[in-house]
Amino acid sequence: MASLLIFVALITLSSSLAMAADHSTLQDFCVAESNSKVLLNGFPCKNPSMVQAGDFYFSGLHIAGNTSNAAGSRVTPVATTQIPGLNTLGISLVRIDYAPWGINPPHTHPRATEILTVIEGSLEVGFVTSNPENRLISKILNKGDVFVFPIGLVHYQRNVGNGNAMAIAGLSSQNPGVITIANAVFGSKPDISTDILVKALQVDKSVISKTQSKF
Ligand SMILES: *[C@@H]1O[C@H](CO)[C@@H](O)[C@H](O)[C@H]1NC(C)=O
């Protein structure tokens, strides 16, 4: 009897560990009612009888994003904000455009694994494993190549060609979230105290102030 209980406990534990993405749905769909005043994890459901095809639809992913910015890249998200029907479904999509030598700077998605495919051009991609190894796992990708960024890990892409590049990526959350490392560390509002960053990064105060002014 005791061994059976331990067995059941282990199965329960391992199945909860295996369900790290968004929760499974308990109904066909739960189209986001984004105007609702109710606050919960995700969005409340729109009345199913009022649901239309447009709730599951987005148009315009053939249009290149504007890459005229400091990083030289643009992410066009297609998540619950763009498609309310994605609410509770645990999946979303992005298009990423890169100017020549543009980067998608180091960032992490707190709620999603990402699977990216190159549609046009060539990209250097990489992610860094957790402490203490912090091993960089990187690769050059060409058109048609696919690469995975595991949930939570810091990753980046860089266009390594003289032409434009474009990728499409799927993410295992209806709302993956993005934390861009430089923006979080140097661009928080209000600023993280300079002396904390001086100690954390082991550089002069002037370097911190200059970096903060850029974010
Ligand atoms: C792209 O963004 C730049 C910088 O914000 C802006 O000046 C330019 O007009 C935009 N181009 C288009 C086609 O929207």
mmCIF file with all atom_site columns, N, CA and C in Angstrom, residues 188-213:
data_model
loop_
_atom_site.group_PDB
_atom_site.id
_atom_site.type_symbol
_atom_site.label_atom_id
_atom_site.label_alt_id
_atom_site.label_comp_id
_atom_site.label_asym_id
_atom_site.label_entity_id
_atom_site.label_seq_id
_atom_site.pdbx_PDB_ins_code
_atom_site.Cartn_x
_atom_site.Cartn_y
_atom_site.Cartn_z
_atom_site.occupancy
_atom_site.B_iso_or_equiv
_atom_site.pdbx_formal_charge
_atom_site.auth_seq_id
_atom_site.auth_comp_id
_atom_site.auth_asym_id
_atom_site.auth_atom_id
_atom_site.pdbx_PDB_model_num
ATOM 1  N N  . SER A 1 188 ? 15.188 50.019 -16.750 1.00 0.00 ? 188 SER A N  1
ATOM 2  C CA . SER A 1 188 ? 14.033 49.895 -15.853 1.00 0.00 ? 188 SER A CA 1
ATOM 3  C C  . SER A 1 188 ? 13.583 51.287 -15.409 1.00 0.00 ? 188 SER A C  1
ATOM 4  N N  . LYS A 1 189 ? 12.318 51.411 -15.033 1.00 0.00 ? 189 LYS A N  1
ATOM 5  C CA . LYS A 1 189 ? 11.769 52.688 -14.559 1.00 0.00 ? 189 LYS A CA 1
ATOM 6  C C  . LYS A 1 189 ? 11.216 52.494 -13.163 1.00 0.00 ? 189 LYS A C  1
ATOM 7  N N  . PRO A 1 190 ? 11.760 53.085 -12.111 1.00 0.00 ? 190 PRO A N  1
ATOM 8  C CA . PRO A 1 190 ? 12.991 53.888 -12.154 1.00 0.00 ? 190 PRO A CA 1
ATOM 9  C C  . PRO A 1 190 ? 14.235 53.008 -12.358 1.00 0.00 ? 190 PRO A C  1
ATOM 10 N N  . ASP A 1 191 ? 15.393 53.642 -12.560 1.00 0.00 ? 191 ASP A N  1
ATOM 11 C CA . ASP A 1 191 ? 16.654 52.922 -12.764 1.00 0.00 ? 191 ASP A CA 1
ATOM 12 C C  . ASP A 1 191 ? 16.987 52.037 -11.562 1.00 0.00 ? 191 ASP A C  1
ATOM 13 N N  . ILE A 1 192 ? 17.645 50.898 -11.827 1.00 0.00 ? 192 ILE A N  1
ATOM 14 C CA . ILE A 1 192 ? 18.297 50.156 -10.750 1.00 0.00 ? 192 ILE A CA 1
ATOM 15 C C  . ILE A 1 192 ? 19.471 51.043 -10.303 1.00 0.00 ? 192 ILE A C  1
ATOM 16 N N  . SER A 1 193 ? 19.711 51.155 -8.992  1.00 0.00 ? 193 SER A N  1
ATOM 17 C CA . SER A 1 193 ? 20.778 52.041 -8.491  1.00 0.00 ? 193 SER A CA 1
ATOM 18 C C  . SER A 1 193 ? 22.097 51.762 -9.192  1.00 0.00 ? 193 SER A C  1
ATOM 19 N N  . THR A 1 194 ? 22.777 52.839 -9.599  1.00 0.00 ? 194 THR A N  1
ATOM 20 C CA . THR A 1 194 ? 24.045 52.728 -10.320 1.00 0.00 ? 194 THR A CA 1
ATOM 21 C C  . THR A 1 194 ? 25.054 51.874 -9.543  1.00 0.00 ? 194 THR A C  1
ATOM 22 N N  . ASP A 1 195 ? 25.122 52.071 -8.202  1.00 0.00 ? 195 ASP A N  1
ATOM 23 C CA . ASP A 1 195 ? 26.135 51.322 -7.436  1.00 0.00 ? 195 ASP A CA 1
ATOM 24 C C  . ASP A 1 195 ? 25.853 49.815 -7.443  1.00 0.00 ? 195 ASP A C  1
ATOM 25 N N  . ILE A 1 196 ? 24.597 49.437 -7.584  1.00 0.00 ? 196 ILE A N  1
ATOM 26 C CA . ILE A 1 196 ? 24.274 48.001 -7.691  1.00 0.00 ? 196 ILE A CA 1
ATOM 27 C C  . ILE A 1 196 ? 24.820 47.463 -9.015  1.00 0.00 ? 196 ILE A C  1
ATOM 28 N N  . LEU A 1 197 ? 24.610 48.221 -10.091 1.00 0.00 ? 197 LEU A N  1
ATOM 29 C CA . LEU A 1 197 ? 25.084 47.761 -11.403 1.00 0.00 ? 197 LEU A CA 1
ATOM 30 C C  . LEU A 1 197 ? 26.612 47.821 -11.498 1.00 0.00 ? 197 LEU A C  1
ATOM 31 N N  . VAL A 1 198 ? 27.227 48.806 -10.826 1.00 0.00 ? 198 VAL A N  1
ATOM 32 C CA . VAL A 1 198 ? 28.697 48.893 -10.797 1.00 0.00 ? 198 VAL A CA 1
ATOM 33 C C  . VAL A 1 198 ? 29.280 47.608 -10.197 1.00 0.00 ? 198 VAL A C  1
ATOM 34 N N  . LYS A 1 199 ? 28.682 47.174 -9.079  1.00 0.00 ? 199 LYS A N  1
ATOM 35 C CA . LYS A 1 199 ? 29.160 45.948 -8.428  1.00 0.00 ? 199 LYS A CA 1
ATOM 36 C C  . LYS A 1 199 ? 28.822 44.700 -9.237  1.00 0.00 ? 199 LYS A C  1
ATOM 37 N N  . ALA A 1 200 ? 27.613 44.674 -9.775  1.00 0.00 ? 200 ALA A N  1
ATOM 38 C CA . ALA A 1 200 ? 27.162 43.486 -10.506 1.00 0.00 ? 200 ALA A CA 1
ATOM 39 C C  . ALA A 1 200 ? 27.965 43.273 -11.780 1.00 0.00 ? 200 ALA A C  1
ATOM 40 N N  . LEU A 1 201 ? 28.303 44.370 -12.471 1.00 0.00 ? 201 LEU A N  1
ATOM 41 C CA . LEU A 1 201 ? 28.957 44.260 -13.770 1.00 0.00 ? 201 LEU A CA 1
ATOM 42 C C  . LEU A 1 201 ? 30.449 44.542 -13.715 1.00 0.00 ? 201 LEU A C  1
ATOM 43 N N  . GLN A 1 202 ? 30.948 45.007 -12.532 1.00 0.00 ? 202 GLN A N  1
ATOM 44 C CA . GLN A 1 202 ? 32.386 45.242 -12.351 1.00 0.00 ? 202 GLN A CA 1
ATOM 45 C C  . GLN A 1 202 ? 32.928 46.227 -13.385 1.00 0.00 ? 202 GLN A C  1
ATOM 46 N N  . VAL A 1 203 ? 32.211 47.325 -13.587 1.00 0.00 ? 203 VAL A N  1
ATOM 47 C CA . VAL A 1 203 ? 32.698 48.385 -14.484 1.00 0.00 ? 203 VAL A CA 1
ATOM 48 C C  . VAL A 1 203 ? 32.542 49.735 -13.774 1.00 0.00 ? 203 VAL A C  1
ATOM 49 N N  . ASP A 1 204 ? 33.126 50.780 -14.375 1.00 0.00 ? 204 ASP A N  1
ATOM 50 C CA . ASP A 1 204 ? 33.050 52.134 -13.798 1.00 0.00 ? 204 ASP A CA 1
ATOM 51 C C  . ASP A 1 204 ? 31.626 52.680 -13.844 1.00 0.00 ? 204 ASP A C  1
ATOM 52 N N  . LYS A 1 205 ? 31.366 53.591 -12.911 1.00 0.00 ? 205 LYS A N  1
ATOM 53 C CA . LYS A 1 205 ? 30.090 54.270 -12.822 1.00 0.00 ? 205 LYS A CA 1
ATOM 54 C C  . LYS A 1 205 ? 29.714 54.963 -14.139 1.00 0.00 ? 205 LYS A C  1
ATOM 55 N N  . SER A 1 206 ? 30.730 55.542 -14.802 1.00 0.00 ? 206 SER A N  1
ATOM 56 C CA . SER A 1 206 ? 30.461 56.273 -16.054 1.00 0.00 ? 206 SER A CA 1
ATOM 57 C C  . SER A 1 206 ? 29.921 55.340 -17.137 1.00 0.00 ? 206 SER A C  1
ATOM 58 N N  . VAL A 1 207 ? 30.402 54.099 -17.133 1.00 0.00 ? 207 VAL A N  1
ATOM 59 C CA . VAL A 1 207 ? 29.938 53.111 -18.125 1.00 0.00 ? 207 VAL A CA 1
ATOM 60 C C  . VAL A 1 207 ? 28.457 52.807 -17.878 1.00 0.00 ? 207 VAL A C  1
ATOM 61 N N  . ILE A 1 208 ? 28.107 52.673 -16.578 1.00 0.00 ? 208 ILE A N  1
ATOM 62 C CA . ILE A 1 208 ? 26.713 52.380 -16.220 1.00 0.00 ? 208 ILE A CA 1
ATOM 63 C C  . ILE A 1 208 ? 25.809 53.547 -16.630 1.00 0.00 ? 208 ILE A C  1
ATOM 64 N N  . SER A 1 209 ? 26.200 54.767 -16.271 1.00 0.00 ? 209 SER A N  1
ATOM 65 C CA . SER A 1 209 ? 25.371 55.939 -16.585 1.00 0.00 ? 209 SER A CA 1
ATOM 66 C C  . SER A 1 209 ? 25.177 56.081 -18.089 1.00 0.00 ? 209 SER A C  1
ATOM 67 N N  . LYS A 1 210 ? 26.259 55.877 -18.831 1.00 0.00 ? 210 LYS A N  1
ATOM 68 C CA . LYS A 1 210 ? 26.189 55.999 -20.288 1.00 0.00 ? 210 LYS A CA 1
ATOM 69 C C  . LYS A 1 210 ? 25.244 54.943 -20.874 1.00 0.00 ? 210 LYS A C  1
ATOM 70 N N  . THR A 1 211 ? 25.351 53.720 -20.344 1.00 0.00 ? 211 THR A N  1
ATOM 71 C CA . THR A 1 211 ? 24.502 52.638 -20.852 1.00 0.00 ? 211 THR A CA 1
ATOM 72 C C  . THR A 1 211 ? 23.040 52.894 -20.488 1.00 0.00 ? 211 THR A C  1
ATOM 73 N N  . GLN A 1 212 ? 22.810 53.345 -19.238 1.00 0.00 ? 212 GLN A N  1
ATOM 74 C CA . GLN A 1 212 ? 21.428 53.636 -18.824 1.00 0.00 ? 212 GLN A CA 1
ATOM 75 C C  . GLN A 1 212 ? 20.801 54.695 -19.711 1.00 0.00 ? 212 GLN A C  1
ATOM 76 N N  . SER A 1 213 ? 21.613 55.681 -20.126 1.00 0.00 ? 213 SER A N  1
ATOM 77 C CA . SER A 1 213 ? 21.059 56.774 -20.943 1.00 0.00 ? 213 SER A CA 1
ATOM 78 C C  . SER A 1 213 ? 20.603 56.282 -22.318 1.00 0.00 ? 213 SER A C  1
#
